[in-house]
PDB file as gemmi writes it, atoms N, CA and C in Angstrom:
CRYST1    1.000    1.000    1.000  90.00  90.00  90.00 P 1                      
ATOM      1  N   MET A   1     -22.748  -5.265  31.522  1.00  0.00           N  
ATOM      2  CA  MET A   1     -21.574  -5.741  31.741  1.00  0.00           C  
ATOM      3  C   MET A   1     -20.703  -6.337  30.289  1.00  0.00           C  
ATOM      4  N   LYS A   2     -21.595  -6.953  29.672  1.00  0.00           N  
ATOM      5  CA  LYS A   2     -21.145  -7.514  28.528  1.00  0.00           C  
ATOM      6  C   LYS A   2     -20.718  -6.451  27.586  1.00  0.00           C  
ATOM      7  N   ALA A   3     -21.335  -5.408  27.549  1.00  0.00           N  
ATOM      8  CA  ALA A   3     -20.905  -4.139  26.729  1.00  0.00           C  
ATOM      9  C   ALA A   3     -19.432  -3.607  26.850  1.00  0.00           C  
ATOM     10  N   LEU A   4     -18.804  -3.908  28.320  1.00  0.00           N  
ATOM     11  CA  LEU A   4     -17.738  -3.156  28.511  1.00  0.00           C  
ATOM     12  C   LEU A   4     -16.722  -4.158  27.996  1.00  0.00           C  
ATOM     13  N   CYS A   5     -16.735  -5.439  27.678  1.00  0.00           N  
ATOM     14  CA  CYS A   5     -16.103  -6.414  27.133  1.00  0.00           C  
ATOM     15  C   CYS A   5     -16.058  -6.231  25.641  1.00  0.00           C  
ATOM     16  N   ILE A   6     -17.305  -5.904  24.947  1.00  0.00           N  
ATOM     17  CA  ILE A   6     -17.101  -5.526  23.549  1.00  0.00           C  
ATOM     18  C   ILE A   6     -16.579  -4.080  23.125  1.00  0.00           C  
ATOM     19  N   VAL A   7     -16.632  -3.295  23.865  1.00  0.00           N  
ATOM     20  CA  VAL A   7     -15.899  -1.964  23.457  1.00  0.00           C  
ATOM     21  C   VAL A   7     -14.559  -2.098  23.138  1.00  0.00           C  
ATOM     22  N   PRO A   8     -13.852  -2.541  24.030  1.00  0.00           N  
ATOM     23  CA  PRO A   8     -12.210  -2.651  23.815  1.00  0.00           C  
ATOM     24  C   PRO A   8     -12.090  -3.465  22.363  1.00  0.00           C  
ATOM     25  N   VAL A   9     -12.937  -4.544  22.317  1.00  0.00           N  
ATOM     26  CA  VAL A   9     -12.607  -5.479  21.025  1.00  0.00           C  
ATOM     27  C   VAL A   9     -13.076  -4.444  19.907  1.00  0.00           C  
ATOM     28  N   PHE A  10     -14.031  -3.723  19.972  1.00  0.00           N  
ATOM     29  CA  PHE A  10     -14.517  -2.859  18.627  1.00  0.00           C  
ATOM     30  C   PHE A  10     -13.408  -2.141  18.359  1.00  0.00           C  
ATOM     31  N   PHE A  11     -12.697  -1.426  19.317  1.00  0.00           N  
ATOM     32  CA  PHE A  11     -11.712  -0.210  19.037  1.00  0.00           C  
ATOM     33  C   PHE A  11     -10.471  -1.106  18.390  1.00  0.00           C  
ATOM     34  N   ALA A  12     -10.058  -2.126  18.769  1.00  0.00           N  
ATOM     35  CA  ALA A  12      -8.986  -2.828  18.447  1.00  0.00           C  
ATOM     36  C   ALA A  12      -9.331  -3.229  17.076  1.00  0.00           C  
ATOM     37  N   VAL A  13     -10.375  -3.718  16.675  1.00  0.00           N  
ATOM     38  CA  VAL A  13     -10.550  -3.994  15.170  1.00  0.00           C  
ATOM     39  C   VAL A  13     -10.666  -2.698  14.281  1.00  0.00           C  
ATOM     40  N   ALA A  14     -11.207  -1.756  14.892  1.00  0.00           N  
ATOM     41  CA  ALA A  14     -11.324  -0.419  13.931  1.00  0.00           C  
ATOM     42  C   ALA A  14     -10.050   0.173  13.926  1.00  0.00           C  
ATOM     43  N   ALA A  15      -9.061   0.009  14.819  1.00  0.00           N  
ATOM     44  CA  ALA A  15      -7.780   0.364  14.635  1.00  0.00           C  
ATOM     45  C   ALA A  15      -7.070  -0.232  13.557  1.00  0.00           C  
ATOM     46  N   CYS A  16      -7.458  -1.425  13.376  1.00  0.00           N  
ATOM     47  CA  CYS A  16      -6.495  -2.360  12.224  1.00  0.00           C  
ATOM     48  C   CYS A  16      -6.956  -1.806  10.758  1.00  0.00           C  
ATOM     49  N   ASP A  17      -7.923  -1.091  10.547  1.00  0.00           N  
ATOM     50  CA  ASP A  17      -8.515  -0.857   9.342  1.00  0.00           C  
ATOM     51  C   ASP A  17      -7.642   0.501   8.768  1.00  0.00           C  
ATOM     52  N   VAL A  18      -6.852   0.514   7.913  1.00  0.00           N  
ATOM     53  CA  VAL A  18      -5.946   1.522   7.591  1.00  0.00           C  
ATOM     54  C   VAL A  18      -6.421   2.244   6.140  1.00  0.00           C  
ATOM     55  N   PRO A  19      -6.671   3.411   6.187  1.00  0.00           N  
ATOM     56  CA  PRO A  19      -7.295   4.559   5.186  1.00  0.00           C  
ATOM     57  C   PRO A  19      -6.660   4.519   4.014  1.00  0.00           C  
ATOM     58  N   ASN A  20      -7.433   4.125   2.895  1.00  0.00           N  
ATOM     59  CA  ASN A  20      -7.217   3.875   1.624  1.00  0.00           C  
ATOM     60  C   ASN A  20      -6.178   5.053   0.921  1.00  0.00           C  
ATOM     61  N   ASN A  21      -5.606   5.234   0.115  1.00  0.00           N  
ATOM     62  CA  ASN A  21      -5.179   6.531  -0.711  1.00  0.00           C  
ATOM     63  C   ASN A  21      -6.341   7.176  -1.300  1.00  0.00           C  
ATOM     64  N   SER A  22      -6.174   8.201  -1.837  1.00  0.00           N  
ATOM     65  CA  SER A  22      -6.919   8.892  -2.599  1.00  0.00           C  
ATOM     66  C   SER A  22      -7.239   8.284  -4.087  1.00  0.00           C  
ATOM     67  N   THR A  23      -8.281   8.341  -4.716  1.00  0.00           N  
ATOM     68  CA  THR A  23      -8.687   7.719  -5.996  1.00  0.00           C  
ATOM     69  C   THR A  23      -9.087   8.390  -6.969  1.00  0.00           C  
ATOM     70  N   GLN A  24      -9.098   8.117  -8.174  1.00  0.00           N  
ATOM     71  CA  GLN A  24      -9.729   8.715  -9.522  1.00  0.00           C  
ATOM     72  C   GLN A  24     -10.099   7.616 -10.629  1.00  0.00           C  
ATOM     73  N   VAL A  25     -11.098   7.777 -10.979  1.00  0.00           N  
ATOM     74  CA  VAL A  25     -11.362   6.823 -12.251  1.00  0.00           C  
ATOM     75  C   VAL A  25     -10.669   7.144 -13.569  1.00  0.00           C  
ATOM     76  N   GLY A  26     -10.066   6.403 -14.025  1.00  0.00           N  
ATOM     77  CA  GLY A  26      -9.166   6.609 -15.066  1.00  0.00           C  
ATOM     78  C   GLY A  26     -10.102   6.593 -16.546  1.00  0.00           C  
ATOM     79  N   ALA A  27      -9.441   6.888 -17.691  1.00  0.00           N  
ATOM     80  CA  ALA A  27     -10.262   6.637 -18.934  1.00  0.00           C  
ATOM     81  C   ALA A  27     -10.963   5.657 -19.308  1.00  0.00           C  
ATOM     82  N   SER A  28     -10.205   4.485 -18.803  1.00  0.00           N  
ATOM     83  CA  SER A  28     -10.768   3.109 -19.366  1.00  0.00           C  
ATOM     84  C   SER A  28     -12.043   2.903 -18.001  1.00  0.00           C  
ATOM     85  N   GLY A  29     -12.360   3.713 -17.417  1.00  0.00           N  
ATOM     86  CA  GLY A  29     -13.428   3.638 -16.135  1.00  0.00           C  
ATOM     87  C   GLY A  29     -12.881   2.634 -14.763  1.00  0.00           C  
ATOM     88  N   SER A  30     -11.623   2.220 -14.883  1.00  0.00           N  
ATOM     89  CA  SER A  30     -11.019   1.445 -13.785  1.00  0.00           C  
ATOM     90  C   SER A  30     -10.657   2.790 -12.779  1.00  0.00           C  
ATOM     91  N   MET A  31     -10.661   2.001 -11.468  1.00  0.00           N  
ATOM     92  CA  MET A  31     -10.040   2.790 -10.365  1.00  0.00           C  
ATOM     93  C   MET A  31      -8.651   3.015 -10.364  1.00  0.00           C  
ATOM     94  N   GLN A  32      -8.000   4.328 -10.131  1.00  0.00           N  
ATOM     95  CA  GLN A  32      -6.660   4.520  -9.865  1.00  0.00           C  
ATOM     96  C   GLN A  32      -6.353   4.870  -8.679  1.00  0.00           C  
ATOM     97  N   ILE A  33      -5.158   4.497  -7.902  1.00  0.00           N  
ATOM     98  CA  ILE A  33      -4.856   5.126  -6.610  1.00  0.00           C  
ATOM     99  C   ILE A  33      -3.976   6.062  -6.916  1.00  0.00           C  
ATOM    100  N   GLN A  34      -4.078   7.299  -6.229  1.00  0.00           N  
ATOM    101  CA  GLN A  34      -3.070   8.272  -6.194  1.00  0.00           C  
ATOM    102  C   GLN A  34      -1.894   8.051  -5.321  1.00  0.00           C  
ATOM    103  N   LEU A  35      -0.699   7.947  -5.830  1.00  0.00           N  
ATOM    104  CA  LEU A  35       0.518   7.643  -4.962  1.00  0.00           C  
ATOM    105  C   LEU A  35       1.201   8.802  -4.451  1.00  0.00           C  
ATOM    106  N   GLN A  36       1.753   8.623  -3.425  1.00  0.00           N  
ATOM    107  CA  GLN A  36       2.439   9.987  -2.760  1.00  0.00           C  
ATOM    108  C   GLN A  36       3.815   9.281  -1.939  1.00  0.00           C  
ATOM    109  N   ASP A  37       4.702  10.251  -2.205  1.00  0.00           N  
ATOM    110  CA  ASP A  37       6.283   9.857  -1.476  1.00  0.00           C  
ATOM    111  C   ASP A  37       5.546   9.293  -0.007  1.00  0.00           C  
ATOM    112  N   GLY A  38       6.110   7.930   0.378  1.00  0.00           N  
ATOM    113  CA  GLY A  38       6.038   7.455   1.561  1.00  0.00           C  
ATOM    114  C   GLY A  38       4.747   6.449   1.540  1.00  0.00           C  
ATOM    115  N   ARG A  39       4.019   6.299   2.875  1.00  0.00           N  
ATOM    116  CA  ARG A  39       3.163   5.316   2.784  1.00  0.00           C  
ATOM    117  C   ARG A  39       2.178   5.318   1.990  1.00  0.00           C  
ATOM    118  N   ASN A  40       1.680   4.232   1.137  1.00  0.00           N  
ATOM    119  CA  ASN A  40       0.477   4.329   0.340  1.00  0.00           C  
ATOM    120  C   ASN A  40      -0.072   2.945   0.519  1.00  0.00           C  
ATOM    121  N   CYS A  41      -1.686   3.095   0.851  1.00  0.00           N  
ATOM    122  CA  CYS A  41      -2.449   2.097   1.257  1.00  0.00           C  
ATOM    123  C   CYS A  41      -3.601   1.690   0.452  1.00  0.00           C  
ATOM    124  N   TRP A  42      -3.921   0.528   0.246  1.00  0.00           N  
ATOM    125  CA  TRP A  42      -5.367   0.125  -0.459  1.00  0.00           C  
ATOM    126  C   TRP A  42      -5.937  -1.238  -0.078  1.00  0.00           C  
ATOM    127  N   ASP A  43      -6.833  -1.402   0.532  1.00  0.00           N  
ATOM    128  CA  ASP A  43      -7.361  -2.370   1.140  1.00  0.00           C  
ATOM    129  C   ASP A  43      -6.389  -2.922   2.239  1.00  0.00           C  
ATOM    130  N   ASN A  44      -5.984  -2.247   3.144  1.00  0.00           N  
ATOM    131  CA  ASN A  44      -5.127  -2.755   4.154  1.00  0.00           C  
ATOM    132  C   ASN A  44      -3.749  -3.365   3.733  1.00  0.00           C  
ATOM    133  N   GLN A  45      -3.557  -3.164   2.324  1.00  0.00           N  
ATOM    134  CA  GLN A  45      -2.085  -3.446   2.049  1.00  0.00           C  
ATOM    135  C   GLN A  45      -1.426  -2.155   1.700  1.00  0.00           C  
ATOM    136  N   CYS A  46      -0.337  -1.844   2.770  1.00  0.00           N  
ATOM    137  CA  CYS A  46       0.382  -0.737   2.627  1.00  0.00           C  
ATOM    138  C   CYS A  46       1.863  -0.941   2.192  1.00  0.00           C  
ATOM    139  N   MET A  47       2.524   0.133   1.743  1.00  0.00           N  
ATOM    140  CA  MET A  47       3.659  -0.241   1.228  1.00  0.00           C  
ATOM    141  C   MET A  47       4.453   1.246   0.889  1.00  0.00           C  
ATOM    142  N   ARG A  48       5.623   1.468   1.357  1.00  0.00           N  
ATOM    143  CA  ARG A  48       6.273   2.869   1.140  1.00  0.00           C  
ATOM    144  C   ARG A  48       6.664   2.992  -0.369  1.00  0.00           C  
ATOM    145  N   PHE A  49       6.460   4.270  -0.984  1.00  0.00           N  
ATOM    146  CA  PHE A  49       6.648   4.499  -2.363  1.00  0.00           C  
ATOM    147  C   PHE A  49       7.648   5.507  -2.380  1.00  0.00           C  
ATOM    148  N   ASN A  50       8.514   5.363  -3.254  1.00  0.00           N  
ATOM    149  CA  ASN A  50       9.862   6.142  -3.581  1.00  0.00           C  
ATOM    150  C   ASN A  50       9.604   6.712  -5.140  1.00  0.00           C  
ATOM    151  N   SER A  51       9.095   8.036  -5.185  1.00  0.00           N  
ATOM    152  CA  SER A  51       8.968   8.603  -6.440  1.00  0.00           C  
ATOM    153  C   SER A  51      10.182   8.889  -7.109  1.00  0.00           C  
ATOM    154  N   ARG A  52      11.194   9.160  -6.606  1.00  0.00           N  
ATOM    155  CA  ARG A  52      12.549   9.260  -7.345  1.00  0.00           C  
ATOM    156  C   ARG A  52      13.050   7.946  -8.039  1.00  0.00           C  
ATOM    157  N   HIS A  53      12.868   6.858  -7.364  1.00  0.00           N  
ATOM    158  CA  HIS A  53      13.306   5.593  -7.962  1.00  0.00           C  
ATOM    159  C   HIS A  53      12.053   5.032  -8.639  1.00  0.00           C  
ATOM    160  N   GLY A  54      10.935   5.317  -8.330  1.00  0.00           N  
ATOM    161  CA  GLY A  54       9.877   4.662  -9.073  1.00  0.00           C  
ATOM    162  C   GLY A  54       9.550   3.266  -8.256  1.00  0.00           C  
ATOM    163  N   SER A  55       9.696   3.162  -7.219  1.00  0.00           N  
ATOM    164  CA  SER A  55       9.800   1.815  -6.412  1.00  0.00           C  
ATOM    165  C   SER A  55       9.070   1.837  -5.310  1.00  0.00           C  
ATOM    166  N   PHE A  56       8.493   0.400  -4.739  1.00  0.00           N  
ATOM    167  CA  PHE A  56       7.855   0.125  -3.629  1.00  0.00           C  
ATOM    168  C   PHE A  56       8.610  -0.639  -2.824  1.00  0.00           C  
ATOM    169  N   GLN A  57       8.387  -0.533  -1.307  1.00  0.00           N  
ATOM    170  CA  GLN A  57       9.139  -1.356  -0.397  1.00  0.00           C  
ATOM    171  C   GLN A  57       8.234  -1.743   0.817  1.00  0.00           C  
ATOM    172  N   LEU A  58       8.374  -2.938   1.438  1.00  0.00           N  
ATOM    173  CA  LEU A  58       7.733  -3.206   2.398  1.00  0.00           C  
ATOM    174  C   LEU A  58       9.046  -3.250   3.494  1.00  0.00           C  
ATOM    175  N   SER A  59       8.741  -3.068   4.832  1.00  0.00           N  
ATOM    176  CA  SER A  59       9.927  -2.858   5.860  1.00  0.00           C  
ATOM    177  C   SER A  59      10.263  -4.174   5.853  1.00  0.00           C  
ATOM    178  N   GLY A  60      11.904  -4.102   5.917  1.00  0.00           N  
ATOM    179  CA  GLY A  60      12.696  -5.016   6.086  1.00  0.00           C  
ATOM    180  C   GLY A  60      12.759  -5.897   4.683  1.00  0.00           C  
ATOM    181  N   ARG A  61      12.486  -5.537   3.372  1.00  0.00           N  
ATOM    182  CA  ARG A  61      12.718  -6.120   2.226  1.00  0.00           C  
ATOM    183  C   ARG A  61      13.058  -5.100   1.267  1.00  0.00           C  
ATOM    184  N   VAL A  62      13.891  -5.804   0.048  1.00  0.00           N  
ATOM    185  CA  VAL A  62      14.378  -4.777  -0.929  1.00  0.00           C  
ATOM    186  C   VAL A  62      13.443  -4.201  -1.674  1.00  0.00           C  
ATOM    187  N   PRO A  63      13.462  -2.787  -2.274  1.00  0.00           N  
ATOM    188  CA  PRO A  63      12.512  -2.495  -2.935  1.00  0.00           C  
ATOM    189  C   PRO A  63      12.174  -3.103  -4.382  1.00  0.00           C  
ATOM    190  N   VAL A  64      11.078  -3.051  -4.917  1.00  0.00           N  
ATOM    191  CA  VAL A  64      10.550  -3.732  -6.129  1.00  0.00           C  
ATOM    192  C   VAL A  64       9.977  -2.730  -7.010  1.00  0.00           C  
ATOM    193  N   ARG A  65      10.055  -2.872  -8.183  1.00  0.00           N  
ATOM    194  CA  ARG A  65       9.463  -2.014  -9.185  1.00  0.00           C  
ATOM    195  C   ARG A  65       7.873  -2.435  -9.691  1.00  0.00           C  
ATOM    196  N   PRO A  66       6.935  -1.514  -9.888  1.00  0.00           N  
ATOM    197  CA  PRO A  66       5.633  -2.065 -10.243  1.00  0.00           C  
ATOM    198  C   PRO A  66       5.849  -2.495 -11.732  1.00  0.00           C  
ATOM    199  N   PRO A  67       4.661  -3.269 -12.363  1.00  0.00           N  
ATOM    200  CA  PRO A  67       4.732  -3.598 -13.701  1.00  0.00           C  
ATOM    201  C   PRO A  67       4.912  -2.489 -14.640  1.00  0.00           C  
ATOM    202  N   ALA A  68       6.016  -2.584 -15.606  1.00  0.00           N  
ATOM    203  CA  ALA A  68       6.249  -1.664 -16.588  1.00  0.00           C  
ATOM    204  C   ALA A  68       4.960  -0.872 -17.299  1.00  0.00           C  
ATOM    205  N   GLY A  69       5.261   0.542 -17.061  1.00  0.00           N  
ATOM    206  CA  GLY A  69       4.091   1.717 -17.662  1.00  0.00           C  
ATOM    207  C   GLY A  69       2.980   1.834 -16.664  1.00  0.00           C  
ATOM    208  N   SER A  70       2.783   0.890 -15.271  1.00  0.00           N  
ATOM    209  CA  SER A  70       1.921   1.089 -14.412  1.00  0.00           C  
ATOM    210  C   SER A  70       1.687   2.369 -13.753  1.00  0.00           C  
ATOM    211  N   ILE A  71       2.873   3.080 -13.793  1.00  0.00           N  
ATOM    212  CA  ILE A  71       2.431   4.516 -12.888  1.00  0.00           C  
ATOM    213  C   ILE A  71       2.107   5.555 -14.214  1.00  0.00           C  
ATOM    214  N   GLN A  72       0.832   5.873 -14.010  1.00  0.00           N  
ATOM    215  CA  GLN A  72       0.308   6.975 -14.724  1.00  0.00           C  
ATOM    216  C   GLN A  72       0.676   8.516 -14.548  1.00  0.00           C  
ATOM    217  N   ASN A  73       0.455   9.197 -15.605  1.00  0.00           N  
ATOM    218  CA  ASN A  73       0.937  10.940 -15.345  1.00  0.00           C  
ATOM    219  C   ASN A  73       0.106  11.104 -14.143  1.00  0.00           C  
ATOM    220  N   GLY A  74       0.741  12.272 -13.218  1.00  0.00           N  
ATOM    221  CA  GLY A  74       0.087  12.512 -12.131  1.00  0.00           C  
ATOM    222  C   GLY A  74       0.323  11.581 -10.974  1.00  0.00           C  
ATOM    223  N   GLY A  75       0.915  10.580 -11.079  1.00  0.00           N  
ATOM    224  CA  GLY A  75       1.214   9.629 -10.023  1.00  0.00           C  
ATOM    225  C   GLY A  75       0.292   8.775  -9.478  1.00  0.00           C  
ATOM    226  N   TYR A  76      -0.496   8.100 -10.553  1.00  0.00           N  
ATOM    227  CA  TYR A  76      -1.753   7.167 -10.232  1.00  0.00           C  
ATOM    228  C   TYR A  76      -1.128   5.735 -10.789  1.00  0.00           C  
ATOM    229  N   ILE A  77      -1.758   4.812 -10.162  1.00  0.00           N  
ATOM    230  CA  ILE A  77      -1.633   3.413 -10.435  1.00  0.00           C  
ATOM    231  C   ILE A  77      -2.834   2.893 -10.081  1.00  0.00           C  
ATOM    232  N   SER A  78      -3.093   1.692 -11.192  1.00  0.00           N  
ATOM    233  CA  SER A  78      -4.476   0.855 -11.065  1.00  0.00           C  
ATOM    234  C   SER A  78      -4.367   0.140 -10.073  1.00  0.00           C  
ATOM    235  N   VAL A  79      -5.455  -0.302  -9.519  1.00  0.00           N  
ATOM    236  CA  VAL A  79      -5.755  -1.091  -8.102  1.00  0.00           C  
ATOM    237  C   VAL A  79      -5.193  -2.401  -8.648  1.00  0.00           C  
ATOM    238  N   PRO A  80      -5.239  -3.253  -9.767  1.00  0.00           N  
ATOM    239  CA  PRO A  80      -4.512  -4.423  -9.887  1.00  0.00           C  
ATOM    240  C   PRO A  80      -3.061  -4.304 -10.201  1.00  0.00           C  
ATOM    241  N   ALA A  81      -2.777  -3.151 -10.602  1.00  0.00           N  
ATOM    242  CA  ALA A  81      -1.143  -3.038 -10.619  1.00  0.00           C  
ATOM    243  C   ALA A  81      -0.770  -2.696  -9.077  1.00  0.00           C  
ATOM    244  N   PHE A  82      -1.347  -2.128  -8.379  1.00  0.00           N  
ATOM    245  CA  PHE A  82      -1.021  -1.777  -6.999  1.00  0.00           C  
ATOM    246  C   PHE A  82      -0.775  -3.292  -6.233  1.00  0.00           C  
ATOM    247  N   GLN A  83      -1.824  -3.902  -6.341  1.00  0.00           N  
ATOM    248  CA  GLN A  83      -1.735  -5.128  -5.970  1.00  0.00           C  
ATOM    249  C   GLN A  83      -0.899  -6.273  -6.207  1.00  0.00           C  
ATOM    250  N   GLN A  84      -0.568  -6.162  -7.628  1.00  0.00           N  
ATOM    251  CA  GLN A  84       0.382  -6.967  -8.215  1.00  0.00           C  
ATOM    252  C   GLN A  84       1.795  -6.606  -7.584  1.00  0.00           C  
ATOM    253  N   THR A  85       1.874  -5.354  -7.162  1.00  0.00           N  
ATOM    254  CA  THR A  85       3.371  -4.987  -6.807  1.00  0.00           C  
ATOM    255  C   THR A  85       3.387  -5.209  -5.312  1.00  0.00           C  
ATOM    256  N   PHE A  86       2.259  -5.266  -4.520  1.00  0.00           N  
ATOM    257  CA  PHE A  86       2.081  -5.595  -3.312  1.00  0.00           C  
ATOM    258  C   PHE A  86       2.681  -6.965  -3.041  1.00  0.00           C  
ATOM    259  N   HIS A  87       2.130  -7.965  -3.865  1.00  0.00           N  
ATOM    260  CA  HIS A  87       2.247  -9.464  -3.478  1.00  0.00           C  
ATOM    261  C   HIS A  87       3.977  -9.871  -4.220  1.00  0.00           C  
ATOM    262  N   THR A  88       4.432  -8.964  -5.135  1.00  0.00           N  
ATOM    263  CA  THR A  88       6.019  -8.858  -5.531  1.00  0.00           C  
ATOM    264  C   THR A  88       6.675  -8.373  -4.159  1.00  0.00           C  
ATOM    265  N   ALA A  89       6.256  -7.301  -3.616  1.00  0.00           N  
ATOM    266  CA  ALA A  89       7.085  -6.718  -2.427  1.00  0.00           C  
ATOM    267  C   ALA A  89       6.870  -7.782  -1.583  1.00  0.00           C  
ATOM    268  N   ILE A  90       6.242  -8.701  -0.964  1.00  0.00           N  
ATOM    269  CA  ILE A  90       5.907  -9.612  -0.129  1.00  0.00           C  
ATOM    270  C   ILE A  90       6.881 -10.587  -0.398  1.00  0.00           C  
ATOM    271  N   ARG A  91       7.275 -10.949  -1.561  1.00  0.00           N  
ATOM    272  CA  ARG A  91       8.045 -11.941  -1.956  1.00  0.00           C  
ATOM    273  C   ARG A  91       9.615 -11.593  -2.240  1.00  0.00           C  
ATOM    274  N   ALA A  92       9.879 -10.311  -2.186  1.00  0.00           N  
ATOM    275  CA  ALA A  92      11.017  -9.728  -2.236  1.00  0.00           C  
ATOM    276  C   ALA A  92      12.072 -10.334  -1.283  1.00  0.00           C  
ATOM    277  N   GLU A  93      13.193 -10.247  -1.441  1.00  0.00           N  
ATOM    278  CA  GLU A  93      14.426 -10.726  -0.677  1.00  0.00           C  
ATOM    279  C   GLU A  93      14.416  -9.708   0.595  1.00  0.00           C  
ATOM    280  N   SER A  94      14.907 -10.373   1.577  1.00  0.00           N  
ATOM    281  CA  SER A  94      14.993  -9.493   2.931  1.00  0.00           C  
ATOM    282  C   SER A  94      16.149  -8.638   2.748  1.00  0.00           C  
ATOM    283  N   SER A  95      15.968  -7.399   3.104  1.00  0.00           N  
ATOM    284  CA  SER A  95      17.282  -6.185   3.027  1.00  0.00           C  
ATOM    285  C   SER A  95      18.293  -6.530   4.072  1.00  0.00           C  
ATOM    286  N   GLY A  96      18.271  -7.137   4.993  1.00  0.00           N  
ATOM    287  CA  GLY A  96      19.159  -7.648   6.065  1.00  0.00           C  
ATOM    288  C   GLY A  96      19.229  -6.476   6.873  1.00  0.00           C  
ATOM    289  N   ASP A  97      18.226  -5.309   6.838  1.00  0.00           N  
ATOM    290  CA  ASP A  97      18.222  -4.067   7.764  1.00  0.00           C  
ATOM    291  C   ASP A  97      16.966  -4.124   8.232  1.00  0.00           C  
ATOM    292  N   PRO A  98      16.560  -4.334   9.452  1.00  0.00           N  
ATOM    293  CA  PRO A  98      15.171  -4.253   9.829  1.00  0.00           C  
ATOM    294  C   PRO A  98      14.572  -3.068  10.010  1.00  0.00           C  
ATOM    295  N   ASP A  99      15.461  -2.086  10.059  1.00  0.00           N  
ATOM    296  CA  ASP A  99      14.990  -0.389   9.800  1.00  0.00           C  
ATOM    297  C   ASP A  99      14.876   0.071   8.810  1.00  0.00           C  
ATOM    298  N   ARG A 100      14.910  -0.602   7.978  1.00  0.00           N  
ATOM    299  CA  ARG A 100      14.934   0.180   6.180  1.00  0.00           C  
ATOM    300  C   ARG A 100      13.652   0.332   5.913  1.00  0.00           C  
TER     301      ARG A 100                                                      
END                                                                             
């Protein structure tokens, strides 16, 4: 009987784990995240990336730029730069448009 209560909780927790983007190891040996237009995630931190503008955005916030020079050839960004950009995006102004 207890197993019936545990199973729904297990699925709820598993559903919260967002898959990470593809990665590569850079020349310096550091992990780099491959960016794609649209949703990009690392360690349950997700943002929308716009390659045309080179900006990231969280829903309901204005777009932000990553640290200068952090987007590498081939569309990769280091894990620390991605995390720094995510924290910048969290602190960004509200866009005033919840659907944005």
